[in-house]
Amino acid sequence: MSAGESSVRLTVGQALVRFLAQQRTERDGVEQRFFAGCFGIFGHGNVAGFGQALAESAHRDPAELPYFQARNEQAMVHAAVGYARMKNRLRAFACTTSIGPGATNLVTGAALATINRIPVLLLPGDIFSTRVANPVLQELEDPRSYDVSVNDTLRPVSRYWDRINRPEQLIPAALAAMRVLTDPAETGAVTLALPQDVQAESFDWPREFFARRVWHVGRPVPEPGALDRAVEAIRTAQRPLVVAGGGVIYSEATEQLRQFAELTGVPVAETQAGKGSLPWNHLSSVGAIGATGTTAANELAREADVVIGIGTRYSDFTTASRTIFARPDVRFVNINVAGFDAAKQAGESVVADARTALTALSGRLAGWAVDPAYRTRATELSARWQETVDEAYGIGREAAKAAKPGQLLAQTEVLGAVNDAAGERGVVINAAGSMPGELHKLFRTRDPKQYHVEYGYSCMGYEIAAGLGVKMADPDREVIVLVGDGSYLMLAQEIVTAVQEGVKLTIVLVQNHGYASIGSLSESVGSERFATSYRYRNPKTGALDGDVLPVDLAANAASLGADVIRAGTIDELRSALDKAREASRTTLVHVETDPLGEAPSSQAWWDVPVASVSTLESTRRAREEYDGHKPAQRHYL
Ligand SMILES: Cc1ncc(C[n+]2csc(CCOP(=O)(O)OP(=O)(O)O)c2C)c(N)n1
Ligand SMILES: [Mg+2]
């Protein structure tokens, strides 16, 4: 296209900033800007291209595409994911990086985004398209092809991946990127790799490229035949059970789920991403399902003849590695906006938005309900589990039975205090270690957006970075980041960004000197807790079983700019959480817990294969137990 009124000459970087600023989503008549801003770390791969464009944009209009500094590229993707998840995927962030290590640091974050189906736009710099100066600093140099760069590592973890080798390629690529980012069935990480020379090249862009563009996020309706089959399956069920996944929350279908449950009496169990679909004390709620589930949900799952999965991808934790739905004749009805997930477990596939499908189902099932005795049984099972929660949280524990001085707190008591501190709307964030499982079964969720546990990728280091994004998405909510010492040591540096931006987080650091979770898993598979605690190497044994290390993570957090409170007892913890809530600055509460403490059992299995031959007695015993569980595993054909 030649220069003229219908075009505008800009670099690729400048054009991309302008384009991103004009993208909008609309759902249910509510229109909003899609990109809340851009996280970035600069190097030679983006400073002169996209970085220059951001600088120019900040001069023109600081609100056009606000820039936020991060300390680590992986962490900035986590922050972006935290934000987009909180916004039910209707708003998101872009992330700009340099080439080489800045780009490959994105890979873990991208995998997390894609697995959890959360949109994020990644803009790594790439090696010269002209190749005139190659190899450039940080170039991989594949002897088989100069077409390869480290950014190719982002291909399998991106839902859309493209490299912009000529300026005009940006036009179709940017549109394709937006299509994927705003499509709930397809979304995840989207990568546009930007060669550093191309970013700075200019082109006469058609003005329409920068027009305000609205991406309509629809609510696909069920195909009539599919709805008929689903209704028929549910009507003939004696023991139906809903499994509510993240799709219920992203679709904002919690009210429709409540109506469906009240109308039909079908009990509702929740996956990690779906937790909060019903308030914990709703009569139809049986809480968490699967390997980290409640005994109530799991008992009903074992008896269920029809499982109604809504917005779930049936991870191994949800299905207890395909053992929890135990009836030989169990059938599945799957409502999912993604055909890929709807087809799982050979179920009746209803490809539709959760809200639309639930409304349709409630209409078609009017007058039908489960046997009242089944309803009562679900309620009773739940009530029994809630007594277990009270016990684990230490509610009603007499003073005489309270912890003795010097005795470490149980992690479940810490979670009880955090549950109280979160109140009606506070958001609790976690991702890896022993806490996700305990939170899943214990946490009493009152609001659909208050339980933010990333358990698609269960990525250590997500917690603090995601807290930043969550708080940016909803500054009115108290945000409580629960983080283990292992996770903290992996990726804590976004505390600095939170302090810089005045984004106030409460961080509860649970110090148990190592990997309580993997320690207990290790023991259960006969690996004797090998190398799962942080200890000095013992000169006598040669193993890592010496003294506890002199590590002070509270001091570390203070050095990064956080206010710090150390809590030793449950009363100190509760008062620290009160103080943190009132504080205006990011506050870290440091608490030590017993690494050997246990949460109540879910009575469910998780498939982690055990060595089939071993000289260790512990391993042989674990293998025997494993062999005992294995036959219960189903294909669900
Ligand atoms: C990035 C990453 N590496 C490794 C793992 C495997 N893993 C899961 S939990 C865990 C230990 C977590 O330790 P910590 O945060 O202290 O929590 P704790 O188990 O003590 O509750 C490890 C190593 C993971 N989930 N993520
Ligand atoms: Mg730990």
mmCIF file of N, CA, C and O and ligand atoms in Angstrom, residues 484-486 510 512-516, ligand 2:
data_model
loop_
_atom_site.group_PDB
_atom_site.id
_atom_site.type_symbol
_atom_site.label_atom_id
_atom_site.label_comp_id
_atom_site.label_asym_id
_atom_site.label_seq_id
_atom_site.Cartn_x
_atom_site.Cartn_y
_atom_site.Cartn_z
ATOM 1 N N GLY A 484 4.586 -21.441 50.138
ATOM 2 C CA GLY A 484 5.509 -22.294 50.874
ATOM 3 C C GLY A 484 6.926 -21.773 50.748
ATOM 4 O O GLY A 484 7.223 -20.963 49.859
ATOM 5 N N ASP A 485 7.815 -22.247 51.620
ATOM 6 C CA ASP A 485 9.197 -21.767 51.563
ATOM 7 C C ASP A 485 9.876 -22.196 50.259
ATOM 8 O O ASP A 485 10.675 -21.452 49.692
ATOM 9 N N GLY A 486 9.520 -23.373 49.756
ATOM 10 C CA GLY A 486 10.102 -23.824 48.488
ATOM 11 C C GLY A 486 9.697 -22.921 47.341
ATOM 12 O O GLY A 486 10.533 -22.461 46.553
ATOM 13 N N VAL A 510 4.626 -19.822 54.568
ATOM 14 C CA VAL A 510 4.559 -21.000 55.435
ATOM 15 C C VAL A 510 5.905 -21.729 55.381
ATOM 16 O O VAL A 510 6.220 -22.417 54.415
ATOM 17 N N ASN A 512 8.376 -24.478 56.394
ATOM 18 C CA ASN A 512 8.524 -25.815 56.990
ATOM 19 C C ASN A 512 9.828 -26.463 56.547
ATOM 20 O O ASN A 512 9.979 -27.671 56.583
ATOM 21 N N HIS A 513 10.746 -25.628 56.095
ATOM 22 C CA HIS A 513 12.108 -26.069 55.754
ATOM 23 C C HIS A 513 12.131 -27.192 54.729
ATOM 24 O O HIS A 513 12.773 -28.218 54.928
ATOM 25 N N GLY A 514 11.435 -26.974 53.650
ATOM 26 C CA GLY A 514 11.514 -27.931 52.549
ATOM 27 C C GLY A 514 10.168 -28.269 51.960
ATOM 28 O O GLY A 514 9.217 -27.488 52.063
ATOM 29 N N TYR A 515 10.133 -29.426 51.353
ATOM 30 C CA TYR A 515 8.971 -29.843 50.569
ATOM 31 C C TYR A 515 8.111 -30.816 51.366
ATOM 32 O O TYR A 515 8.245 -32.036 51.230
ATOM 33 N N ALA A 516 7.207 -30.270 52.182
ATOM 34 C CA ALA A 516 6.332 -31.142 52.968
ATOM 35 C C ALA A 516 5.537 -32.058 52.038
ATOM 36 O O ALA A 516 5.370 -33.250 52.292
HETATM 37 MG MG MG B 2 7.848 -26.036 52.421
#
